[in-house]
């Protein structure tokens, strides 16, 4: 993976397992984010969402990513960022893990809204 590095002692199956766990975790975070708005606001929120709803959809993913990236790059040292990975100032995590929780939920919202308008 071009933007992440693993220790020399990490073999390919271990790298694959760490990536699989991270991807599954992202899926769980996305479901939690959806239901966070679903239960705190309204059941059909995607078709009638306000900017506040979209922010509430993005918030759990952002918060989880900040915490989990610090745990996995710091405490557990499961991976590190390659020098090519831009780091977000102040929060100290990689730009792309951070951006995924802005871009993907926004795309889900826009696609759902477009579908609801049909």
PDB file of C-alpha atoms in Angstrom:
ATOM      1  CA  UNK A   1       0.000   0.000   0.000  1.00  0.00           C
ATOM      2  CA  UNK A   2       1.655   3.187  -1.136  1.00  0.00           C
ATOM      3  CA  UNK A   3       0.594   5.475   1.737  1.00  0.00           C
ATOM      4  CA  UNK A   4       1.131   3.084   4.649  1.00  0.00           C
ATOM      5  CA  UNK A   5       4.119   1.071   5.824  1.00  0.00           C
ATOM      6  CA  UNK A   6       4.416  -1.981   8.025  1.00  0.00           C
ATOM      7  CA  UNK A   7       7.352  -3.224  10.049  1.00  0.00           C
ATOM      8  CA  UNK A   8       9.890  -5.453   8.294  1.00  0.00           C
ATOM      9  CA  UNK A   9       8.742  -8.409  10.405  1.00  0.00           C
ATOM     10  CA  UNK A  10       5.120  -8.157   9.193  1.00  0.00           C
ATOM     11  CA  UNK A  11       4.465 -10.807   6.569  1.00  0.00           C
ATOM     12  CA  UNK A  12       1.951 -10.525   3.715  1.00  0.00           C
ATOM     13  CA  UNK A  13      -0.862 -12.557   5.379  1.00  0.00           C
ATOM     14  CA  UNK A  14      -0.589 -10.362   8.496  1.00  0.00           C
ATOM     15  CA  UNK A  15      -0.745  -7.205   6.348  1.00  0.00           C
ATOM     16  CA  UNK A  16      -3.774  -8.566   4.515  1.00  0.00           C
ATOM     17  CA  UNK A  17      -5.480  -9.395   7.817  1.00  0.00           C
ATOM     18  CA  UNK A  18      -4.815  -5.885   9.202  1.00  0.00           C
ATOM     19  CA  UNK A  19      -6.245  -4.327   6.033  1.00  0.00           C
ATOM     20  CA  UNK A  20      -9.273  -6.628   6.188  1.00  0.00           C
ATOM     21  CA  UNK A  21      -9.890  -5.700   9.816  1.00  0.00           C
ATOM     22  CA  UNK A  22      -9.593  -1.998   8.994  1.00  0.00           C
ATOM     23  CA  UNK A  23     -12.026  -2.331   6.071  1.00  0.00           C
ATOM     24  CA  UNK A  24     -14.549  -4.267   8.147  1.00  0.00           C
ATOM     25  CA  UNK A  25     -14.167  -1.682  10.890  1.00  0.00           C
ATOM     26  CA  UNK A  26     -14.881   1.092   8.374  1.00  0.00           C
ATOM     27  CA  UNK A  27     -18.069  -0.739   7.381  1.00  0.00           C
ATOM     28  CA  UNK A  28     -19.174  -1.046  11.002  1.00  0.00           C
ATOM     29  CA  UNK A  29     -18.427   2.641  11.605  1.00  0.00           C
ATOM     30  CA  UNK A  30     -20.515   3.562   8.532  1.00  0.00           C
ATOM     31  CA  UNK A  31     -23.489   1.542   9.805  1.00  0.00           C
ATOM     32  CA  UNK A  32     -23.156   3.069  13.273  1.00  0.00           C
ATOM     33  CA  UNK A  33     -22.996   6.547  11.709  1.00  0.00           C
ATOM     34  CA  UNK A  34     -26.185   5.891   9.733  1.00  0.00           C
ATOM     35  CA  UNK A  35     -28.081   4.639  12.775  1.00  0.00           C
ATOM     36  CA  UNK A  36     -26.728   7.470  14.916  1.00  0.00           C
ATOM     37  CA  UNK A  37     -28.759   9.889  12.796  1.00  0.00           C
ATOM     38  CA  UNK A  38     -31.599   7.396  12.333  1.00  0.00           C
ATOM     39  CA  UNK A  39     -32.216   7.106  16.076  1.00  0.00           C
ATOM     40  CA  UNK A  40     -31.389  10.674  17.091  1.00  0.00           C
ATOM     41  CA  UNK A  41     -33.328  12.403  14.388  1.00  0.00           C
ATOM     42  CA  UNK A  42     -35.705  10.676  12.034  1.00  0.00           C
ATOM     43  CA  UNK A  43     -36.197   7.362  10.328  1.00  0.00           C
ATOM     44  CA  UNK A  44     -36.157   8.539   6.720  1.00  0.00           C
ATOM     45  CA  UNK A  45     -33.467  11.129   7.201  1.00  0.00           C
ATOM     46  CA  UNK A  46     -31.487  10.486   4.024  1.00  0.00           C
ATOM     47  CA  UNK A  47     -34.311  11.650   1.772  1.00  0.00           C
ATOM     48  CA  UNK A  48     -35.030  14.770   3.865  1.00  0.00           C
ATOM     49  CA  UNK A  49     -31.638  15.448   5.416  1.00  0.00           C
ATOM     50  CA  UNK A  50     -30.506  18.879   6.483  1.00  0.00           C
ATOM     51  CA  UNK A  51     -26.884  19.970   6.804  1.00  0.00           C
ATOM     52  CA  UNK A  52     -27.112  19.123  10.502  1.00  0.00           C
ATOM     53  CA  UNK A  53     -28.138  15.556   9.605  1.00  0.00           C
ATOM     54  CA  UNK A  54     -25.196  15.220   7.218  1.00  0.00           C
ATOM     55  CA  UNK A  55     -22.860  16.562   9.909  1.00  0.00           C
ATOM     56  CA  UNK A  56     -24.278  14.024  12.401  1.00  0.00           C
ATOM     57  CA  UNK A  57     -23.707  11.309   9.790  1.00  0.00           C
ATOM     58  CA  UNK A  58     -20.068  12.336   9.337  1.00  0.00           C
ATOM     59  CA  UNK A  59     -19.255  12.957  13.020  1.00  0.00           C
ATOM     60  CA  UNK A  60     -19.047   9.366  14.387  1.00  0.00           C
ATOM     61  CA  UNK A  61     -16.816   8.278  11.503  1.00  0.00           C
ATOM     62  CA  UNK A  62     -14.502  11.233  11.966  1.00  0.00           C
ATOM     63  CA  UNK A  63     -14.268  10.747  15.724  1.00  0.00           C
ATOM     64  CA  UNK A  64     -13.726   6.988  15.417  1.00  0.00           C
ATOM     65  CA  UNK A  65     -11.085   7.429  12.737  1.00  0.00           C
ATOM     66  CA  UNK A  66      -9.120   9.960  14.751  1.00  0.00           C
ATOM     67  CA  UNK A  67      -9.081   7.675  17.792  1.00  0.00           C
ATOM     68  CA  UNK A  68      -8.412   4.435  15.877  1.00  0.00           C
ATOM     69  CA  UNK A  69      -5.669   5.917  13.701  1.00  0.00           C
ATOM     70  CA  UNK A  70      -3.853   7.132  16.831  1.00  0.00           C
ATOM     71  CA  UNK A  71      -4.268   3.716  18.465  1.00  0.00           C
ATOM     72  CA  UNK A  72      -3.073   1.780  15.411  1.00  0.00           C
ATOM     73  CA  UNK A  73      -0.189   4.066  14.467  1.00  0.00           C
ATOM     74  CA  UNK A  74       0.829   4.877  18.034  1.00  0.00           C
ATOM     75  CA  UNK A  75      -0.149   2.531  20.831  1.00  0.00           C
ATOM     76  CA  UNK A  76      -0.221  -0.729  18.813  1.00  0.00           C
ATOM     77  CA  UNK A  77       2.181   0.370  16.042  1.00  0.00           C
ATOM     78  CA  UNK A  78       0.291  -1.800  13.562  1.00  0.00           C
ATOM     79  CA  UNK A  79       1.240   0.508  10.704  1.00  0.00           C
ATOM     80  CA  UNK A  80       2.833   3.846   9.990  1.00  0.00           C
ATOM     81  CA  UNK A  81       2.208   6.484   7.385  1.00  0.00           C
ATOM     82  CA  UNK A  82       4.505   6.526   4.388  1.00  0.00           C
ATOM     83  CA  UNK A  83       6.256   9.862   3.800  1.00  0.00           C
ATOM     84  CA  UNK A  84       3.901  10.307   0.810  1.00  0.00           C
ATOM     85  CA  UNK A  85       0.871  10.446   3.159  1.00  0.00           C
ATOM     86  CA  UNK A  86      -0.043  14.025   4.024  1.00  0.00           C
ATOM     87  CA  UNK A  87      -0.734  14.463   7.747  1.00  0.00           C
ATOM     88  CA  UNK A  88      -3.663  16.585   8.944  1.00  0.00           C
ATOM     89  CA  UNK A  89      -2.302  19.314  11.231  1.00  0.00           C
ATOM     90  CA  UNK A  90      -3.474  19.456  14.851  1.00  0.00           C
ATOM     91  CA  UNK A  91      -5.128  15.991  14.819  1.00  0.00           C
ATOM     92  CA  UNK A  92      -2.019  14.219  13.496  1.00  0.00           C
ATOM     93  CA  UNK A  93      -3.579  11.521  11.331  1.00  0.00           C
ATOM     94  CA  UNK A  94      -3.248  10.731   7.646  1.00  0.00           C
ATOM     95  CA  UNK A  95      -5.220  12.924   5.247  1.00  0.00           C
ATOM     96  CA  UNK A  96      -6.865  10.064   3.357  1.00  0.00           C
ATOM     97  CA  UNK A  97      -8.285   8.181   6.364  1.00  0.00           C
ATOM     98  CA  UNK A  98      -9.622  11.563   7.524  1.00  0.00           C
ATOM     99  CA  UNK A  99     -11.089  12.519   4.137  1.00  0.00           C
ATOM    100  CA  UNK A 100     -12.866   9.204   3.656  1.00  0.00           C
ATOM    101  CA  UNK A 101     -15.313  10.196   6.417  1.00  0.00           C
ATOM    102  CA  UNK A 102     -16.114  13.440   4.640  1.00  0.00           C
ATOM    103  CA  UNK A 103     -16.219  12.212   1.048  1.00  0.00           C
ATOM    104  CA  UNK A 104     -17.998   8.843   1.382  1.00  0.00           C
ATOM    105  CA  UNK A 105     -20.853   9.944   3.687  1.00  0.00           C
ATOM    106  CA  UNK A 106     -21.393  13.022   1.519  1.00  0.00           C
ATOM    107  CA  UNK A 107     -21.569  10.837  -1.599  1.00  0.00           C
ATOM    108  CA  UNK A 108     -24.013   8.467   0.142  1.00  0.00           C
ATOM    109  CA  UNK A 109     -26.184  11.418   1.126  1.00  0.00           C
ATOM    110  CA  UNK A 110     -26.157  12.951  -2.374  1.00  0.00           C
ATOM    111  CA  UNK A 111     -26.891   9.623  -4.081  1.00  0.00           C
ATOM    112  CA  UNK A 112     -29.713   8.865  -1.633  1.00  0.00           C
ATOM    113  CA  UNK A 113     -31.205  12.316  -2.049  1.00  0.00           C
ATOM    114  CA  UNK A 114     -31.086  12.013  -5.833  1.00  0.00           C
ATOM    115  CA  UNK A 115     -32.767   8.607  -5.668  1.00  0.00           C
ATOM    116  CA  UNK A 116     -35.472   9.945  -3.311  1.00  0.00           C
ATOM    117  CA  UNK A 117     -36.229  12.770  -5.754  1.00  0.00           C
ATOM    118  CA  UNK A 118     -36.938  10.340  -8.609  1.00  0.00           C
TER     119      UNK A 118
END
